[in-house]
PDB file of C-alpha atoms in Angstrom:
ATOM      1  CA  MET A   1      93.588  85.482 123.024  1.00 43.00           C
ATOM      2  CA  ASN A   2      93.713  88.602 120.807  1.00 49.00           C
ATOM      3  CA  ILE A   3      96.348  91.028 122.056  1.00 53.00           C
ATOM      4  CA  GLU A   4      96.015  94.628 120.849  1.00 62.00           C
ATOM      5  CA  PRO A   5      99.182  95.749 119.042  1.00 67.00           C
ATOM      6  CA  SER A   6     100.872  98.667 120.760  1.00 72.00           C
ATOM      7  CA  ILE A   7     100.844 101.908 118.796  1.00 77.00           C
ATOM      8  CA  GLU A   8     103.971 103.025 120.607  1.00 77.00           C
ATOM      9  CA  ASP A   9     106.718 104.148 118.179  1.00 82.00           C
ATOM     10  CA  ILE A  10     104.319 104.041 115.215  1.00 92.00           C
ATOM     11  CA  ASN A  11     103.248 107.169 113.360  1.00 91.00           C
ATOM     12  CA  GLY A  12     101.159 108.086 110.349  1.00 91.00           C
ATOM     13  CA  THR A  13     104.170 108.296 108.052  1.00 89.00           C
ATOM     14  CA  LEU A  14     105.102 104.683 108.803  1.00 95.00           C
ATOM     15  CA  ILE A  15     101.514 103.599 108.176  1.00 96.00           C
ATOM     16  CA  TRP A  16     101.457 105.522 104.875  1.00 93.00           C
ATOM     17  CA  TYR A  17     104.705 103.944 103.641  1.00 92.00           C
ATOM     18  CA  HIS A  18     103.639 100.490 104.822  1.00 96.00           C
ATOM     19  CA  TYR A  19     101.237 100.483 101.886  1.00 96.00           C
ATOM     20  CA  ILE A  20     103.885 101.738  99.444  1.00 92.00           C
ATOM     21  CA  CYS A  21     107.276 100.199 100.270  1.00 91.00           C
ATOM     22  CA  LYS A  22     108.477  98.098 103.221  1.00 93.00           C
ATOM     23  CA  ARG A  23     112.059  99.239 102.659  1.00 91.00           C
ATOM     24  CA  GLU A  24     110.989 102.865 103.142  1.00 90.00           C
ATOM     25  CA  VAL A  25     109.300 101.866 106.402  1.00 93.00           C
ATOM     26  CA  TRP A  26     112.625 100.545 107.669  1.00 92.00           C
ATOM     27  CA  LEU A  27     114.619 103.572 106.444  1.00 90.00           C
ATOM     28  CA  ILE A  28     112.217 106.107 107.946  1.00 88.00           C
ATOM     29  CA  GLY A  29     111.846 104.099 111.147  1.00 90.00           C
ATOM     30  CA  HIS A  30     115.626 104.128 111.560  1.00 88.00           C
ATOM     31  CA  GLY A  31     115.902 107.886 111.064  1.00 86.00           C
ATOM     32  CA  ILE A  32     117.393 107.786 107.567  1.00 85.00           C
ATOM     33  CA  GLU A  33     116.161 110.897 105.777  1.00 79.00           C
ATOM     34  CA  ALA A  34     115.047 110.938 102.185  1.00 71.00           C
ATOM     35  CA  ASN A  35     116.328 113.440  99.635  1.00 53.00           C
ATOM     36  CA  GLN A  36     114.611 116.639 100.856  1.00 53.00           C
ATOM     37  CA  ASP A  37     115.034 118.269  97.425  1.00 57.00           C
ATOM     38  CA  ASN A  38     112.898 115.612  95.719  1.00 46.00           C
ATOM     39  CA  ASN A  39     110.381 117.415  93.481  1.00 49.00           C
ATOM     40  CA  LEU A  40     107.382 115.582  94.930  1.00 49.00           C
ATOM     41  CA  MET A  41     108.419 116.384  98.488  1.00 47.00           C
ATOM     42  CA  LEU A  42     108.844 120.047  97.538  1.00 46.00           C
ATOM     43  CA  LEU A  43     105.430 120.045  95.868  1.00 50.00           C
ATOM     44  CA  GLY A  44     103.816 118.509  98.950  1.00 53.00           C
ATOM     45  CA  ARG A  45     105.291 121.219 101.177  1.00 52.00           C
ATOM     46  CA  HIS A  46     104.125 123.896  98.735  1.00 48.00           C
ATOM     47  CA  ILE A  47     100.555 122.561  98.765  1.00 51.00           C
ATOM     48  CA  HIS A  48     100.545 122.697 102.567  1.00 51.00           C
ATOM     49  CA  GLU A  49     101.742 126.312 102.503  1.00 56.00           C
ATOM     50  CA  VAL A  50      99.409 127.585  99.758  1.00 56.00           C
ATOM     51  CA  PHE A  51      96.095 125.785 100.325  1.00 53.00           C
ATOM     52  CA  TYR A  52      94.086 126.201 103.490  1.00 50.00           C
ATOM     53  CA  LYS A  53      96.292 128.973 104.893  1.00 55.00           C
ATOM     54  CA  ASN A  54      93.373 130.250 106.999  1.00 54.00           C
ATOM     55  CA  TYR A  55      93.063 126.919 108.835  1.00 52.00           C
ATOM     56  CA  LYS A  56      95.123 125.916 111.806  1.00 49.00           C
ATOM     57  CA  LYS A  57      97.615 123.367 110.499  1.00 55.00           C
ATOM     58  CA  GLU A  58      99.778 120.530 111.745  1.00 58.00           C
ATOM     59  CA  PHE A  59      98.732 119.764 115.271  1.00 62.00           C
ATOM     60  CA  LEU A  60     101.287 117.515 116.986  1.00 64.00           C
ATOM     61  CA  ILE A  61      99.738 115.083 119.457  1.00 70.00           C
ATOM     62  CA  ASP A  62     101.877 113.190 121.984  1.00 69.00           C
ATOM     63  CA  ASN A  63     104.961 113.784 119.793  1.00 63.00           C
ATOM     64  CA  THR A  64     103.574 110.881 117.752  1.00 65.00           C
ATOM     65  CA  ILE A  65     100.991 111.977 115.229  1.00 66.00           C
ATOM     66  CA  LYS A  66     100.813 115.145 113.179  1.00 67.00           C
ATOM     67  CA  ILE A  67      97.350 116.067 111.967  1.00 66.00           C
ATOM     68  CA  ASP A  68      97.266 118.503 109.053  1.00 57.00           C
ATOM     69  CA  ILE A  69      94.049 120.413 109.739  1.00 57.00           C
ATOM     70  CA  ILE A  70      90.786 120.040 111.545  1.00 61.00           C
ATOM     71  CA  PRO A  71      88.127 121.190 109.044  1.00 57.00           C
ATOM     72  CA  GLY A  72      85.083 120.682 111.239  1.00 60.00           C
ATOM     73  CA  HIS A  73      83.690 119.485 114.517  1.00 66.00           C
ATOM     74  CA  ARG A  74      85.312 116.195 115.558  1.00 76.00           C
ATOM     75  CA  VAL A  75      86.863 115.696 112.117  1.00 81.00           C
ATOM     76  CA  ILE A  76      90.569 115.178 111.422  1.00 84.00           C
ATOM     77  CA  GLY A  77      91.746 116.465 108.054  1.00 83.00           C
ATOM     78  CA  GLU A  78      94.685 115.201 106.036  1.00 85.00           C
ATOM     79  CA  ILE A  79      95.880 117.152 102.985  1.00 84.00           C
ATOM     80  CA  LYS A  80      97.362 115.211 100.075  1.00 88.00           C
ATOM     81  CA  LYS A  81      98.673 116.382  96.713  1.00 84.00           C
ATOM     82  CA  SER A  82      96.768 113.742  94.732  1.00 88.00           C
ATOM     83  CA  SER A  83      94.564 110.692  95.073  1.00 92.00           C
ATOM     84  CA  LYS A  84      97.273 108.520  93.495  1.00 89.00           C
ATOM     85  CA  TYR A  85      98.063 106.944  96.878  1.00 91.00           C
ATOM     86  CA  LEU A  86      94.469 106.740  98.076  1.00 95.00           C
ATOM     87  CA  LYS A  87      94.861 103.478 100.025  1.00 96.00           C
ATOM     88  CA  SER A  88      97.965 104.741 101.865  1.00 96.00           C
ATOM     89  CA  SER A  89      96.366 108.098 102.571  1.00 96.00           C
ATOM     90  CA  THR A  90      93.150 106.507 103.815  1.00 97.00           C
ATOM     91  CA  MET A  91      95.017 104.163 106.155  1.00 97.00           C
ATOM     92  CA  GLN A  92      97.221 106.998 107.456  1.00 95.00           C
ATOM     93  CA  LEU A  93      94.135 109.032 108.321  1.00 95.00           C
ATOM     94  CA  ALA A  94      92.410 105.959 109.772  1.00 96.00           C
ATOM     95  CA  PHE A  95      95.492 105.472 111.982  1.00 95.00           C
ATOM     96  CA  TYR A  96      95.049 108.987 113.375  1.00 91.00           C
ATOM     97  CA  ILE A  97      91.405 108.226 114.120  1.00 93.00           C
ATOM     98  CA  TYR A  98      92.425 104.905 115.726  1.00 94.00           C
ATOM     99  CA  TYR A  99      95.127 106.643 117.769  1.00 91.00           C
ATOM    100  CA  MET A 100      92.626 109.176 119.115  1.00 88.00           C
ATOM    101  CA  LYS A 101      90.157 106.358 119.829  1.00 92.00           C
ATOM    102  CA  GLN A 102      92.834 104.813 122.076  1.00 90.00           C
ATOM    103  CA  LYS A 103      92.804 108.157 123.936  1.00 86.00           C
ATOM    104  CA  GLY A 104      89.018 107.932 124.362  1.00 89.00           C
ATOM    105  CA  ILE A 105      88.203 110.474 121.640  1.00 85.00           C
ATOM    106  CA  SER A 106      85.816 109.500 118.846  1.00 89.00           C
ATOM    107  CA  LEU A 107      86.504 111.240 115.519  1.00 88.00           C
ATOM    108  CA  SER A 108      86.017 110.825 111.801  1.00 91.00           C
ATOM    109  CA  GLY A 109      88.345 111.969 109.048  1.00 92.00           C
ATOM    110  CA  GLU A 110      88.441 113.745 105.749  1.00 91.00           C
ATOM    111  CA  LEU A 111      91.088 113.408 103.059  1.00 93.00           C
ATOM    112  CA  ILE A 112      91.472 116.747 101.333  1.00 88.00           C
ATOM    113  CA  ILE A 113      92.985 116.815  97.851  1.00 90.00           C
ATOM    114  CA  PRO A 114      92.962 120.494  96.849  1.00 85.00           C
ATOM    115  CA  GLU A 115      94.379 120.180  93.340  1.00 86.00           C
ATOM    116  CA  GLU A 116      91.660 117.660  92.454  1.00 93.00           C
ATOM    117  CA  LYS A 117      88.993 119.532  94.443  1.00 92.00           C
ATOM    118  CA  LYS A 118      88.178 116.305  96.314  1.00 94.00           C
ATOM    119  CA  ARG A 119      87.153 115.602  99.884  1.00 92.00           C
ATOM    120  CA  ILE A 120      86.833 111.967 100.912  1.00 95.00           C
ATOM    121  CA  LYS A 121      85.256 110.971 104.235  1.00 95.00           C
ATOM    122  CA  VAL A 122      87.092 108.345 106.283  1.00 96.00           C
ATOM    123  CA  PHE A 123      85.581 106.383 109.156  1.00 96.00           C
ATOM    124  CA  LEU A 124      87.163 103.788 111.421  1.00 96.00           C
ATOM    125  CA  THR A 125      85.231 100.609 110.640  1.00 97.00           C
ATOM    126  CA  GLU A 126      85.920  97.242 112.276  1.00 97.00           C
ATOM    127  CA  GLU A 127      87.556  96.055 109.032  1.00 97.00           C
ATOM    128  CA  ILE A 128      89.853  99.085 108.805  1.00 98.00           C
ATOM    129  CA  GLU A 129      90.732  98.821 112.492  1.00 97.00           C
ATOM    130  CA  SER A 130      91.634  95.147 112.060  1.00 97.00           C
ATOM    131  CA  GLU A 131      93.756  95.989 109.008  1.00 98.00           C
ATOM    132  CA  LEU A 132      95.521  98.729 110.966  1.00 97.00           C
ATOM    133  CA  LYS A 133      96.346  96.334 113.786  1.00 96.00           C
ATOM    134  CA  ASN A 134      97.912  93.957 111.264  1.00 97.00           C
ATOM    135  CA  ALA A 135      99.841  96.829 109.655  1.00 97.00           C
ATOM    136  CA  ILE A 136     101.148  97.936 113.065  1.00 96.00           C
ATOM    137  CA  ARG A 137     102.351  94.389 113.800  1.00 95.00           C
ATOM    138  CA  ASP A 138     104.017  94.204 110.380  1.00 96.00           C
ATOM    139  CA  ILE A 139     105.710  97.601 110.809  1.00 96.00           C
ATOM    140  CA  LYS A 140     107.073  96.552 114.205  1.00 95.00           C
ATOM    141  CA  THR A 141     108.481  93.395 112.598  1.00 95.00           C
ATOM    142  CA  ILE A 142     110.092  95.394 109.768  1.00 95.00           C
ATOM    143  CA  LEU A 143     111.614  97.859 112.251  1.00 94.00           C
ATOM    144  CA  SER A 144     113.104  94.982 114.241  1.00 94.00           C
ATOM    145  CA  TYR A 145     115.207  93.856 111.265  1.00 95.00           C
ATOM    146  CA  GLU A 146     118.932  94.546 111.514  1.00 94.00           C
ATOM    147  CA  LYS A 147     119.025  95.610 107.850  1.00 93.00           C
ATOM    148  CA  PRO A 148     116.349  97.048 105.565  1.00 91.00           C
ATOM    149  CA  PRO A 149     114.381  94.650 103.397  1.00 90.00           C
ATOM    150  CA  LYS A 150     115.875  94.206  99.941  1.00 88.00           C
ATOM    151  CA  PRO A 151     114.597  96.758  97.442  1.00 83.00           C
ATOM    152  CA  GLU A 152     111.803  95.637  95.170  1.00 84.00           C
ATOM    153  CA  LYS A 153     111.213  97.528  91.938  1.00 83.00           C
ATOM    154  CA  ILE A 154     107.689  98.921  92.155  1.00 82.00           C
ATOM    155  CA  GLN A 155     105.754 101.552  90.226  1.00 80.00           C
ATOM    156  CA  TYR A 156     106.699 104.302  92.694  1.00 75.00           C
ATOM    157  CA  CYS A 157     110.487 103.872  92.515  1.00 77.00           C
ATOM    158  CA  ASN A 158     111.086 106.418  89.748  1.00 77.00           C
ATOM    159  CA  THR A 159     109.717 109.307  91.822  1.00 75.00           C
ATOM    160  CA  CYS A 160     110.884 108.087  95.237  1.00 78.00           C
ATOM    161  CA  ALA A 161     113.049 110.369  97.347  1.00 77.00           C
ATOM    162  CA  TYR A 162     115.051 107.288  98.435  1.00 78.00           C
ATOM    163  CA  LYS A 163     115.702 105.902  94.928  1.00 76.00           C
ATOM    164  CA  GLU A 164     119.437 106.720  94.942  1.00 78.00           C
ATOM    165  CA  MET A 165     119.763 104.803  98.191  1.00 74.00           C
ATOM    166  CA  CYS A 166     118.083 101.717  96.744  1.00 78.00           C
ATOM    167  CA  TRP A 167     119.243 101.630  93.157  1.00 65.00           C
ATOM    168  CA  SER A 168     122.688 103.257  92.969  1.00 55.00           C
TER     169      SER A 168
END
């Protein structure tokens, strides 16, 4: 028997970090804020403010998912500063599409990377949906831990807004 994982208490940010760092999943999931003055976080906010100012931005749905823009008919848009985290970004956007599918709404997605002048179409395939279900199960397991997973040195640590918390 294949039981659908509940998307309750899961959001796009947790999905995004699931593909970057499990420790960050735990920290974010437990309400521990990252350094808000981190240069990359500031840059991300700036990109949101400067690009696409004529579009409606950041629609909050069910106090669970925050969609950046809707660039076309039945298309969810997600703005990113670069394609460096393409897998994470794709899965975050796929999660939004999956979430809306659970609500009976069929959509596609588009990753928008203004500084690289890229637009990447994202569709919810059976493979991506299966991967999302596994990620949701894994995130729920991580969030159930009493303590965060031990830090693992990865390529993203040097620019991470949580690095002082992990490595000091």
